[in-house]
mmCIF file with all atom_site columns, C-alpha atoms in Angstrom:
data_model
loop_
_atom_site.group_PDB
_atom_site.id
_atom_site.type_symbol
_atom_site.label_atom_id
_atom_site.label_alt_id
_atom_site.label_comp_id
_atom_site.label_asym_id
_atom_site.label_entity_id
_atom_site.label_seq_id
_atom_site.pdbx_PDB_ins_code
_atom_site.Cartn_x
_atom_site.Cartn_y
_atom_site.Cartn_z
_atom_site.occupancy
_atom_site.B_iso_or_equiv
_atom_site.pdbx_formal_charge
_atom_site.auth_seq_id
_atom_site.auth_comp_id
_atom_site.auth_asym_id
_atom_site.auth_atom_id
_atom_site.pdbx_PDB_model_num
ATOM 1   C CA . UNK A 1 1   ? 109.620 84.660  58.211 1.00 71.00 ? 112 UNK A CA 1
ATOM 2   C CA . UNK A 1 2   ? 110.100 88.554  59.632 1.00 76.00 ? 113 UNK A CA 1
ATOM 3   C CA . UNK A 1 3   ? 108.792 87.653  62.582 1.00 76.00 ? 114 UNK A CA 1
ATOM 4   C CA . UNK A 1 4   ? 111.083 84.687  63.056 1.00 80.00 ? 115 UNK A CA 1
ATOM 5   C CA . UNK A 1 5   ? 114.362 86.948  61.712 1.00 81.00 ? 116 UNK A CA 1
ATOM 6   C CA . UNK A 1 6   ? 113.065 89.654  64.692 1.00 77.00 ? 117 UNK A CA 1
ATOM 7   C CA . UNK A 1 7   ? 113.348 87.130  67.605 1.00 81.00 ? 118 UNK A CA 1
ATOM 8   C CA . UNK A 1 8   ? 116.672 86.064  65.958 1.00 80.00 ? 119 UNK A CA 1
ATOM 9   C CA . UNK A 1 9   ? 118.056 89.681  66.184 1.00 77.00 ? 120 UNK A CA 1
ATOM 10  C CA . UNK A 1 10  ? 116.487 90.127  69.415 1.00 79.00 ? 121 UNK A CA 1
ATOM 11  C CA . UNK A 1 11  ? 118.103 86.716  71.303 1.00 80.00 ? 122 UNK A CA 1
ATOM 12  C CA . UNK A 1 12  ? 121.300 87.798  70.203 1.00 78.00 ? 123 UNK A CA 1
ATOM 13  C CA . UNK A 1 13  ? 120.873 91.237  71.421 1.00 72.00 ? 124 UNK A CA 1
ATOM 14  C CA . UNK A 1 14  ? 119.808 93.148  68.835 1.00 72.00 ? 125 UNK A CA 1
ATOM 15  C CA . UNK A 1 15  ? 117.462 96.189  68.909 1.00 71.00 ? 126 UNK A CA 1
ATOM 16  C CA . UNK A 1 16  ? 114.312 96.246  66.991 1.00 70.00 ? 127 UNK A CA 1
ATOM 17  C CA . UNK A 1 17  ? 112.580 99.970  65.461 1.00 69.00 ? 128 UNK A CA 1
ATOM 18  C CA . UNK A 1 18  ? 110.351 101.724 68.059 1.00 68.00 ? 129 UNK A CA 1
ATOM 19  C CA . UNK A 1 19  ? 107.222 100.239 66.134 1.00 67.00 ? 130 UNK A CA 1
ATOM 20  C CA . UNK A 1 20  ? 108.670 97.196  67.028 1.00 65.00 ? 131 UNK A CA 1
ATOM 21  C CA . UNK A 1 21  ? 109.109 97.772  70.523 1.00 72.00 ? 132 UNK A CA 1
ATOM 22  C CA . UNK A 1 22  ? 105.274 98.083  71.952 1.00 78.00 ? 133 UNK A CA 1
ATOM 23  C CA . UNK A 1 23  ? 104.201 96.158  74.857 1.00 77.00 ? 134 UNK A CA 1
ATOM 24  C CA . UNK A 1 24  ? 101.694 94.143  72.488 1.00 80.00 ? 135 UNK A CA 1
ATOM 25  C CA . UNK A 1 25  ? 104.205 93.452  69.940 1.00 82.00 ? 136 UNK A CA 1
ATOM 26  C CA . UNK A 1 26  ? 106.748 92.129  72.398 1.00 81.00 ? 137 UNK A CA 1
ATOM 27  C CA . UNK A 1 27  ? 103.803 90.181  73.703 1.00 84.00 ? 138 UNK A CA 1
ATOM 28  C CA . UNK A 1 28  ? 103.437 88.954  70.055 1.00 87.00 ? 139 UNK A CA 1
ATOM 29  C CA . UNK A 1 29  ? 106.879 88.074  69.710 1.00 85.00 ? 140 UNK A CA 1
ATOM 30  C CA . UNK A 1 30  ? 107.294 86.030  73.003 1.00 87.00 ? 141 UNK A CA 1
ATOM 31  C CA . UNK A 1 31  ? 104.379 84.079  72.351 1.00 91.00 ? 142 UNK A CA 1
ATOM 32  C CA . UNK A 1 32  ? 105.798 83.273  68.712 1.00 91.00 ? 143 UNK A CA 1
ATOM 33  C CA . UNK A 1 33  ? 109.276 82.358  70.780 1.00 91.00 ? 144 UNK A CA 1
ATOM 34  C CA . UNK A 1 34  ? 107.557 79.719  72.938 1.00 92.00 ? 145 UNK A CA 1
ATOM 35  C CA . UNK A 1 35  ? 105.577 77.963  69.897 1.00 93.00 ? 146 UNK A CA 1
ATOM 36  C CA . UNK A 1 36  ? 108.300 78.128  68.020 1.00 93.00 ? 147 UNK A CA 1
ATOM 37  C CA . UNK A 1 37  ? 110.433 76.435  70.881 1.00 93.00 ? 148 UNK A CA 1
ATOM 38  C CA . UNK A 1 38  ? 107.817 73.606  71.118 1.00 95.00 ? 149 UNK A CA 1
ATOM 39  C CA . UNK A 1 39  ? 108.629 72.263  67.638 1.00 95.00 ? 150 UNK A CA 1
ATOM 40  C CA . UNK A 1 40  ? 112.143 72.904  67.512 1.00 95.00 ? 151 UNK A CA 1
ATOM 41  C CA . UNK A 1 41  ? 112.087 70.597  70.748 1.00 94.00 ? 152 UNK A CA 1
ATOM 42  C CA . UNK A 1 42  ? 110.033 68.573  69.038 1.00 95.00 ? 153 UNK A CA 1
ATOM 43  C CA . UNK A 1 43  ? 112.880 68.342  66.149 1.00 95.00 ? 154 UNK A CA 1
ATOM 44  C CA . UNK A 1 44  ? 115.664 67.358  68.479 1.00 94.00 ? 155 UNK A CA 1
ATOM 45  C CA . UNK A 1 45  ? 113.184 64.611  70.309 1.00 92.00 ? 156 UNK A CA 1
ATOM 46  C CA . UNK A 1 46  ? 112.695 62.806  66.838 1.00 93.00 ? 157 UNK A CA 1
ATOM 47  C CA . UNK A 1 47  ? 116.461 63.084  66.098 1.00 92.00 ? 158 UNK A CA 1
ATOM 48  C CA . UNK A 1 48  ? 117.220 61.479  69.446 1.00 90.00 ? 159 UNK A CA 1
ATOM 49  C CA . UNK A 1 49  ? 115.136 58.751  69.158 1.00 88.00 ? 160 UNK A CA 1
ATOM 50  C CA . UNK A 1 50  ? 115.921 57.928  65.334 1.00 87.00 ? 161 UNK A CA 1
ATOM 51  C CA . UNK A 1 51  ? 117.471 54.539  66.165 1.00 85.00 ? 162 UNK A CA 1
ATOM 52  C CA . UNK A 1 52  ? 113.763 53.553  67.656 1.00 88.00 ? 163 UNK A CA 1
ATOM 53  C CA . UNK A 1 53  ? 111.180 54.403  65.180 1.00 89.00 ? 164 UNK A CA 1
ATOM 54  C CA . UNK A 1 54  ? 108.686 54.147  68.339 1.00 92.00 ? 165 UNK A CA 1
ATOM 55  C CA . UNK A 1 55  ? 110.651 55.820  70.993 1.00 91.00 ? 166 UNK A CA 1
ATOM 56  C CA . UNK A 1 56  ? 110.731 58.909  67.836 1.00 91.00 ? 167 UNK A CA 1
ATOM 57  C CA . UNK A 1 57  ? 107.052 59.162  67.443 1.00 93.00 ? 168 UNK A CA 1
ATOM 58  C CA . UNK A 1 58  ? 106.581 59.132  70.966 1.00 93.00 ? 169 UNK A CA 1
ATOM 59  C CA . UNK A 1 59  ? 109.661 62.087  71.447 1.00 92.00 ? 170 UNK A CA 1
ATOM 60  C CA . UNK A 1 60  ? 107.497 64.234  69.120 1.00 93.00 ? 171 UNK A CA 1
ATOM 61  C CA . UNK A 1 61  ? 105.048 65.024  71.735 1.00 93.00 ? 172 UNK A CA 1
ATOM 62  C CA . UNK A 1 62  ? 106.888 64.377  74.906 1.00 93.00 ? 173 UNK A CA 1
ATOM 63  C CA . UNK A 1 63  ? 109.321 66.736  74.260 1.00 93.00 ? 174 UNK A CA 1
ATOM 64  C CA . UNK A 1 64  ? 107.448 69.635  73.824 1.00 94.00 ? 175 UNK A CA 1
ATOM 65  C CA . UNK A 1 65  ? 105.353 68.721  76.758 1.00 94.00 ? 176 UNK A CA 1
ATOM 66  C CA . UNK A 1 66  ? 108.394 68.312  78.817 1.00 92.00 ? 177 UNK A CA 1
ATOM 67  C CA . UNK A 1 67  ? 109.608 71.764  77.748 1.00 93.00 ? 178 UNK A CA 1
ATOM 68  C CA . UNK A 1 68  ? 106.195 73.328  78.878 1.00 93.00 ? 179 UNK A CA 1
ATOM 69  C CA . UNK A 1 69  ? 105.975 72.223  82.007 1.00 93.00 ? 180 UNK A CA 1
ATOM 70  C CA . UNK A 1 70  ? 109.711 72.797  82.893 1.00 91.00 ? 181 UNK A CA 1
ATOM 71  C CA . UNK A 1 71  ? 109.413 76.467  81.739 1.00 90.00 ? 182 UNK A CA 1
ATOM 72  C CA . UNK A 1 72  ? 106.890 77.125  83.595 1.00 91.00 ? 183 UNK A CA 1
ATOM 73  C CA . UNK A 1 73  ? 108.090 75.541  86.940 1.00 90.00 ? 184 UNK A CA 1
ATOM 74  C CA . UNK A 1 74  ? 110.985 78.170  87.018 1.00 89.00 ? 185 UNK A CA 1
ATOM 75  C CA . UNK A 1 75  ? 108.484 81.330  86.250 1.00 90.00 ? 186 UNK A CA 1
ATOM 76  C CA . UNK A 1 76  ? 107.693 81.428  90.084 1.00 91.00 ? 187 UNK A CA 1
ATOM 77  C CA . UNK A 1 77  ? 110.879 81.590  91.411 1.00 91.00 ? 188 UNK A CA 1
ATOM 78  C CA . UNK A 1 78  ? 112.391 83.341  88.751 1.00 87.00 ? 189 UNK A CA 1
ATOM 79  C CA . UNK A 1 79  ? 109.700 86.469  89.440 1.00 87.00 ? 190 UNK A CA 1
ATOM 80  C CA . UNK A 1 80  ? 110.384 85.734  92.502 1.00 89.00 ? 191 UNK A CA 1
ATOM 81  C CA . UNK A 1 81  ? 114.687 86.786  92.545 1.00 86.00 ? 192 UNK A CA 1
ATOM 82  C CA . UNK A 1 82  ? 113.298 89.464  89.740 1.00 83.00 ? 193 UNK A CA 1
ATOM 83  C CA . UNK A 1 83  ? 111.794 91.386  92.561 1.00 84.00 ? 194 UNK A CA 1
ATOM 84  C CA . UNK A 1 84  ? 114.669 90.504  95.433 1.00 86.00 ? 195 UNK A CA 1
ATOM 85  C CA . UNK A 1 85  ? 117.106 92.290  93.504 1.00 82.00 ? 196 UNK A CA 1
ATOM 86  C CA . UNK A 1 86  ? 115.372 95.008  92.830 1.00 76.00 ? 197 UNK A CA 1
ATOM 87  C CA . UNK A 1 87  ? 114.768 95.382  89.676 1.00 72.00 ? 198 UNK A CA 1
ATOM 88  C CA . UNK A 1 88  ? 112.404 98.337  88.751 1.00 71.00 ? 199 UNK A CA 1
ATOM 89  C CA . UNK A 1 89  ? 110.898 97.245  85.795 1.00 72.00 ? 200 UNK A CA 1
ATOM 90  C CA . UNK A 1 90  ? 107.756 95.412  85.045 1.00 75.00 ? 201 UNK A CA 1
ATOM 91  C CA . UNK A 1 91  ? 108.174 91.482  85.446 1.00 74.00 ? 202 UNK A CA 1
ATOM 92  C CA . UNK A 1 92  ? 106.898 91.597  81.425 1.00 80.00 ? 203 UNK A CA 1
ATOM 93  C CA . UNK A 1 93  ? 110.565 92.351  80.875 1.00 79.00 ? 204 UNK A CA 1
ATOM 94  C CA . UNK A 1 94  ? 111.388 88.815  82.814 1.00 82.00 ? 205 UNK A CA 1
ATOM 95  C CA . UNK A 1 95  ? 108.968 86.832  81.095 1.00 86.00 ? 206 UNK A CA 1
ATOM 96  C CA . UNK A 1 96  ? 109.738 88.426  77.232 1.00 85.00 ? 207 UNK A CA 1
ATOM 97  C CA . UNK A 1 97  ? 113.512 87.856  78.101 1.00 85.00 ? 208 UNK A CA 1
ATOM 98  C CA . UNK A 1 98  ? 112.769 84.366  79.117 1.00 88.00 ? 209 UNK A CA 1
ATOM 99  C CA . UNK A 1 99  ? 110.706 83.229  76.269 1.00 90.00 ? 210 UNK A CA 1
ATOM 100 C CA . UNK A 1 100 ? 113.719 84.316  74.107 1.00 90.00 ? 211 UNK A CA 1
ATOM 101 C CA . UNK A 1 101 ? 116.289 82.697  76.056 1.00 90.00 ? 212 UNK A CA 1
ATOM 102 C CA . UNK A 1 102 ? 114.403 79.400  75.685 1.00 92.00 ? 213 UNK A CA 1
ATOM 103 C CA . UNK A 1 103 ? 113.890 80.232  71.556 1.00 93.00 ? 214 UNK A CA 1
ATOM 104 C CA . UNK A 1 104 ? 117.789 80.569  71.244 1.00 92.00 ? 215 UNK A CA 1
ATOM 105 C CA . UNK A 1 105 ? 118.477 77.641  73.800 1.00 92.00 ? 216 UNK A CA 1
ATOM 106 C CA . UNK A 1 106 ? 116.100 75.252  71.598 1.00 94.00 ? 217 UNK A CA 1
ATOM 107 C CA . UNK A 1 107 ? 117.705 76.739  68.008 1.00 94.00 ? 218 UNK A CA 1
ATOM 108 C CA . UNK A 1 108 ? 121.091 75.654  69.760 1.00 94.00 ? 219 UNK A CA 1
ATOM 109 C CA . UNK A 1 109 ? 118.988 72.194  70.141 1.00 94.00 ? 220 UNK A CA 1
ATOM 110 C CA . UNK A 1 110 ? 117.519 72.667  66.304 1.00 94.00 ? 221 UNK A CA 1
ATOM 111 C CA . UNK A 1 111 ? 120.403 72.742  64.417 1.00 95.00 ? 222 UNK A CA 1
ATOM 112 C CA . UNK A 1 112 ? 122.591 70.229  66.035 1.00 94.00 ? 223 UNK A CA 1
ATOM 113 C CA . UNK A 1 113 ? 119.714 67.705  65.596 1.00 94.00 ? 224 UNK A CA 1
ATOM 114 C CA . UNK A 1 114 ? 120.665 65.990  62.308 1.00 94.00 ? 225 UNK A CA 1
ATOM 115 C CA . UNK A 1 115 ? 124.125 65.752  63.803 1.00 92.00 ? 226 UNK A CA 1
ATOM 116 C CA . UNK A 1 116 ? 122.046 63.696  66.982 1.00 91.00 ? 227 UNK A CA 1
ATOM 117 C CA . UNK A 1 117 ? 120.423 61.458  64.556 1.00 91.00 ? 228 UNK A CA 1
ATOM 118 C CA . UNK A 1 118 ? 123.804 60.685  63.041 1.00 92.00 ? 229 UNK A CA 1
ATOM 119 C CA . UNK A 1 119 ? 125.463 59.544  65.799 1.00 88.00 ? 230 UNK A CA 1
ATOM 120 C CA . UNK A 1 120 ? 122.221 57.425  67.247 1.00 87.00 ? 231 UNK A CA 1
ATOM 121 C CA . UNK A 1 121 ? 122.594 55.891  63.587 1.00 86.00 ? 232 UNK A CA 1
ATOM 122 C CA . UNK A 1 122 ? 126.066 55.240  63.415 1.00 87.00 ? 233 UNK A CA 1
ATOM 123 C CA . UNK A 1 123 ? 127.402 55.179  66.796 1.00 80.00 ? 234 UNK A CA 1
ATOM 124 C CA . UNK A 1 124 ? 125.716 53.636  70.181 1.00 77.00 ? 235 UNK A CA 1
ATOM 125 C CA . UNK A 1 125 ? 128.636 54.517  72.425 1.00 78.00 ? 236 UNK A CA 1
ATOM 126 C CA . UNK A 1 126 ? 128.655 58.676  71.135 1.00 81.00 ? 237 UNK A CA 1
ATOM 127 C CA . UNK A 1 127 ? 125.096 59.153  70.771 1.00 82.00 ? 238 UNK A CA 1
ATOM 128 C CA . UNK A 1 128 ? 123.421 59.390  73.908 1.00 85.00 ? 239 UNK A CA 1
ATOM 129 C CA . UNK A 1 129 ? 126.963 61.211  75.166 1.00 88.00 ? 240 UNK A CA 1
ATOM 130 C CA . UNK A 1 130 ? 126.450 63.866  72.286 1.00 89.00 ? 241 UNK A CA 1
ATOM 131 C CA . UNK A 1 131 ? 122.757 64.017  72.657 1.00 88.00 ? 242 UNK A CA 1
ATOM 132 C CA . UNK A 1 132 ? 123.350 65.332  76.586 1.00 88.00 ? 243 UNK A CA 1
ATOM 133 C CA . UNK A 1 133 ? 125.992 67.404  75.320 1.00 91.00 ? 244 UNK A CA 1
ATOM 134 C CA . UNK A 1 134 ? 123.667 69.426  73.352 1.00 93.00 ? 245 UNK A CA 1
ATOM 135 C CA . UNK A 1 135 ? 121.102 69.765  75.545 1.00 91.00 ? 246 UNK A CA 1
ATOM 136 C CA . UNK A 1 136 ? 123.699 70.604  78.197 1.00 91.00 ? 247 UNK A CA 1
ATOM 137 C CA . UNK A 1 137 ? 124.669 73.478  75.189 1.00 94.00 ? 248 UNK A CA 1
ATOM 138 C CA . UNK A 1 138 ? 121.340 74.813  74.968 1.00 92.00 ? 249 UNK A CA 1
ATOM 139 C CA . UNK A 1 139 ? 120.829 75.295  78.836 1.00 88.00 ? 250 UNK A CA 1
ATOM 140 C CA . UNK A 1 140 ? 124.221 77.296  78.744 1.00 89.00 ? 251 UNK A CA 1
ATOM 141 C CA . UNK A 1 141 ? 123.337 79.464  75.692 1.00 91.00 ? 252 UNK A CA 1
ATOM 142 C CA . UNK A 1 142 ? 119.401 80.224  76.877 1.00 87.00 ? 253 UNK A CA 1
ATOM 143 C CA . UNK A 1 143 ? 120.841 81.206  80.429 1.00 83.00 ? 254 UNK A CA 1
ATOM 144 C CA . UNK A 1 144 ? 123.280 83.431  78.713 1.00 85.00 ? 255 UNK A CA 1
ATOM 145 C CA . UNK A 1 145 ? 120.979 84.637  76.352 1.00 87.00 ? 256 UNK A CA 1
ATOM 146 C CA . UNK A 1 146 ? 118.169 86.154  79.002 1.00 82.00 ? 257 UNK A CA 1
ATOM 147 C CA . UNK A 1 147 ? 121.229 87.815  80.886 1.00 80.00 ? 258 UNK A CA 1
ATOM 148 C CA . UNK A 1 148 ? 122.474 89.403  77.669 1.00 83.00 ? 259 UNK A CA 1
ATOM 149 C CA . UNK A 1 149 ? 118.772 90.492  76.869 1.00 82.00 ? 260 UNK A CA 1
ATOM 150 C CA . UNK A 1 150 ? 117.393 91.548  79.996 1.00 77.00 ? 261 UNK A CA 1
ATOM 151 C CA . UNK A 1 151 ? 120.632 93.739  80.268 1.00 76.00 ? 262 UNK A CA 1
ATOM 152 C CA . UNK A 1 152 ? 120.359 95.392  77.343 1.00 76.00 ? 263 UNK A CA 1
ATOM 153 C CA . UNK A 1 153 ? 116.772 96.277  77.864 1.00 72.00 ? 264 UNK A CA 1
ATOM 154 C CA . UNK A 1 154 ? 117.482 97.625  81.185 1.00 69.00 ? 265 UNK A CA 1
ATOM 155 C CA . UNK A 1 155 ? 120.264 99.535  80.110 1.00 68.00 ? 266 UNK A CA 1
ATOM 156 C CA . UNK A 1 156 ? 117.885 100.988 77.462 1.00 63.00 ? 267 UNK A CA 1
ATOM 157 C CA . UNK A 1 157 ? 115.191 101.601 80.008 1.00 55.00 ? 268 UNK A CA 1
ATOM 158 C CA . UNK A 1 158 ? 117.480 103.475 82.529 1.00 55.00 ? 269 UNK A CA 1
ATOM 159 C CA . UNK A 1 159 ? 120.584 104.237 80.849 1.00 50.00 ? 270 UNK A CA 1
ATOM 160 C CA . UNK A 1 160 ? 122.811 103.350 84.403 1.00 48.00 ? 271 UNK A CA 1
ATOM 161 C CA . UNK A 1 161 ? 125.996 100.994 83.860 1.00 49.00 ? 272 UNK A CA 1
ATOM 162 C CA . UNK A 1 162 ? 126.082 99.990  87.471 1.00 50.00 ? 273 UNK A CA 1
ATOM 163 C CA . UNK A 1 163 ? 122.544 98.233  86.862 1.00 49.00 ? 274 UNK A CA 1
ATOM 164 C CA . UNK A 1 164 ? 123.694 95.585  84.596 1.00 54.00 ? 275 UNK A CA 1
ATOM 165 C CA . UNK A 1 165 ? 124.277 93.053  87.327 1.00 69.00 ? 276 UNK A CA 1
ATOM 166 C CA . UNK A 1 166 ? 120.806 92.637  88.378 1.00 69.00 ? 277 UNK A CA 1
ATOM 167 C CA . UNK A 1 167 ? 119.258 90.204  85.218 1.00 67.00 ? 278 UNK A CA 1
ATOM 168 C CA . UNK A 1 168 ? 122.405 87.569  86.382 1.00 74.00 ? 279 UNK A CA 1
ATOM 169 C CA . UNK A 1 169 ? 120.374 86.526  89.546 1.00 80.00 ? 280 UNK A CA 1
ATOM 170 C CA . UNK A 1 170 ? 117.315 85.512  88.022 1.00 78.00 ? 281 UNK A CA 1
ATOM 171 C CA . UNK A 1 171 ? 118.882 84.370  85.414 1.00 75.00 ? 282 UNK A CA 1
ATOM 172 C CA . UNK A 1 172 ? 121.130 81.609  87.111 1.00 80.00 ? 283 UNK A CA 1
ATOM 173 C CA . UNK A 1 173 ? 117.659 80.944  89.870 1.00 86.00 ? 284 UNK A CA 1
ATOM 174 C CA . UNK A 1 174 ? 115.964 80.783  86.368 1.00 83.00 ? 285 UNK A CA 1
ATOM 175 C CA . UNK A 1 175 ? 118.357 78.062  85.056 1.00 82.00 ? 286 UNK A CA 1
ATOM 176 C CA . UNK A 1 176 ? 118.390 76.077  87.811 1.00 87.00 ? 287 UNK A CA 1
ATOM 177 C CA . UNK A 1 177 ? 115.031 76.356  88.784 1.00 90.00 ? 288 UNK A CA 1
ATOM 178 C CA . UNK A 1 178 ? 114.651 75.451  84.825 1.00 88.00 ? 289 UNK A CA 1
ATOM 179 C CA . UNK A 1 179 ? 117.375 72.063  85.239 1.00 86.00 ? 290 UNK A CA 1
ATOM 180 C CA . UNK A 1 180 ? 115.611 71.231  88.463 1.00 88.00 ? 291 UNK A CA 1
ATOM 181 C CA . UNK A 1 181 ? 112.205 70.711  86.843 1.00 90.00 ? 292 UNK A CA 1
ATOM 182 C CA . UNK A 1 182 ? 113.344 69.310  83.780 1.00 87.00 ? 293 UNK A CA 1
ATOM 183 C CA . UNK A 1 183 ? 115.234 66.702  85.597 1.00 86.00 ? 294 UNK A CA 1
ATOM 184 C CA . UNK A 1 184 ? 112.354 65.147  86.863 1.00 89.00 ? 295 UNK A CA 1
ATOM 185 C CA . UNK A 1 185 ? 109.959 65.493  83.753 1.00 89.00 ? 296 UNK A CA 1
ATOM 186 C CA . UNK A 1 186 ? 112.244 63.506  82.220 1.00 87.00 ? 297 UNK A CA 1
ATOM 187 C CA . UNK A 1 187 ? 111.860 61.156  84.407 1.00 84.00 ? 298 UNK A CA 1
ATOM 188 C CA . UNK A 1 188 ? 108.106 61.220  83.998 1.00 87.00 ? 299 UNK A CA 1
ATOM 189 C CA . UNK A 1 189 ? 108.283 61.407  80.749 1.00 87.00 ? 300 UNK A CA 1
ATOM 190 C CA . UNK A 1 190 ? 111.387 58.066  79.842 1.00 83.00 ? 301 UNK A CA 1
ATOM 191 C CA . UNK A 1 191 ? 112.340 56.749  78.108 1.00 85.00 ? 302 UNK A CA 1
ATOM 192 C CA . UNK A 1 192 ? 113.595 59.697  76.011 1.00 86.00 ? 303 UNK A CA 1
ATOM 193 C CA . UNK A 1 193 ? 116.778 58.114  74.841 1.00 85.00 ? 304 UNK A CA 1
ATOM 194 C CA . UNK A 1 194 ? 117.645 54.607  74.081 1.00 82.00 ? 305 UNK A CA 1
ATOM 195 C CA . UNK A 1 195 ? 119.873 53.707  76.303 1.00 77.00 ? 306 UNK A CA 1
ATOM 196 C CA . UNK A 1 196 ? 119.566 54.527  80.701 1.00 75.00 ? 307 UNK A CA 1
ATOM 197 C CA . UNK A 1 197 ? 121.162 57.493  81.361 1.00 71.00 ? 308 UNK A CA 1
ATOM 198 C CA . UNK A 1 198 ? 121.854 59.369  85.354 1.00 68.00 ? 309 UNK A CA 1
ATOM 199 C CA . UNK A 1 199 ? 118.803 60.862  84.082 1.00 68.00 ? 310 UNK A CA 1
ATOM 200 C CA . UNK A 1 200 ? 116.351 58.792  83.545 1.00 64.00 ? 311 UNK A CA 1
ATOM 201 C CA . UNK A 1 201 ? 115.652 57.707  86.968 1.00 63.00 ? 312 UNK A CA 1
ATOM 202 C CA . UNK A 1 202 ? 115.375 61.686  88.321 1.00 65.00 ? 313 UNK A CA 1
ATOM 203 C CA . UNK A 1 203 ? 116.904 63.291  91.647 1.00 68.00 ? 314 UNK A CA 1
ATOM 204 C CA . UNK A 1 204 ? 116.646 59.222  93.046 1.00 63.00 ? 315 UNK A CA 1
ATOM 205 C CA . UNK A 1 205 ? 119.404 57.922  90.737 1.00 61.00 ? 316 UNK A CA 1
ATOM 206 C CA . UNK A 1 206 ? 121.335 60.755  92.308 1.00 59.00 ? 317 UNK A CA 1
ATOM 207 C CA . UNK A 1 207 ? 120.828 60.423  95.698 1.00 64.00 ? 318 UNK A CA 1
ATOM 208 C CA . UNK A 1 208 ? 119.920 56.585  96.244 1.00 60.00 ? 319 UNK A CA 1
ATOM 209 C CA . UNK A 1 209 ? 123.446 54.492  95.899 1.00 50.00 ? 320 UNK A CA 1
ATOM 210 C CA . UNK A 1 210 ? 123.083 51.170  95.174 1.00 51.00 ? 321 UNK A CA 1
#
């Protein structure tokens, strides 16, 4: 449970003790993030397909696939702006950020779940609408989470104010690097909801008018 508390006070920009703070453990800690993404996705996916038993079952594992793959289709760019902007530090600082903006993105996903699974039960107009509104959420509150962290760890590392708005470029390429891939594993990966949603059909349903 300490471990899960840490990357709590860490995602919301907290500061852990200098034990706390060695490459290794922040290793430790990202790599805890990432699982502990997987079956908080996991979570939501059941939630979101609660009105079909099947289409549940099957979310369980699709959507932790789907949130593998689309995390690491944004890495390469995102290292990519990392070292455009010049930013001094070691990419570790990217990646650790990163894995704890997608921890605090999928708790945002976590605890509005039972709400998901309400409205699938009770409503078949709301639910897929609130079920893209918290996903939407959690994309918001992960992007603004790796800004907020990577800032505060550079600001630690090199104590200069006029720094801080390097970590907002990758972040944002990160994000939509992130939304860009995700779009189309979902569309691998449908049906994820019940009903057909702009979604479902990837960039095509976008750009192909009937």
């Amino acid at each position: 449970m300490k471990p899960l508390i840490h990357l709590f006070h860490l995602s919301t920009g907290g500061v852990l003790a200098e034990e706390d703070q060695t490459p290794a453990r922040r290793a430790q800690l990202g790599i805890l993030a990432i699982a502990t993404s997987l079956a908080m996705a996991a979570i939501w996916g059941v939630a979101a397909g609660s009105s079909v038993p099947a289409l549940a079952a099957h979310n369980a594992y699709k959507l932790p696939l789907m949130l593998v793959l689309a995390a690491i289709g944004a890495v390469p760019v995102g290292m990519l702006a990392w070292k455009i902007v010049g930013v001094r530090q070691k990419a570790r600082e990217l990646l650790h950020g990163y894995a704890l903006s997608v921890f605090l993105g999928c708790a945002v996903l976590l605890v509005l779940a039972p709400l998901v699974a309400l409205y699938y039960l009770s409503s078949t107009a709301a639910g897929p609408l609130f079920a893209m509104g918290t996903v939407l959420l959690g994309l918001l509150v992960g992007c603004a989470t790796f800004v907020r962290v990577v800032r505060a760890r550079l600001r630690e590392g090199e104590r200069e104010e006029g720094s801080d708005w390097r970590p907002v470029v990758p972040g944002v390429v990160l994000m939509l690097a992130f939304v860009a891939t995700l779009w189309q594993v979902v569309a691998l990966f449908a049906p994820i909801l019940p009903e057909s949603t702009p979604f479902r059909g990837g960039i095509d349903d976008a750009l192909v008018q009937p």
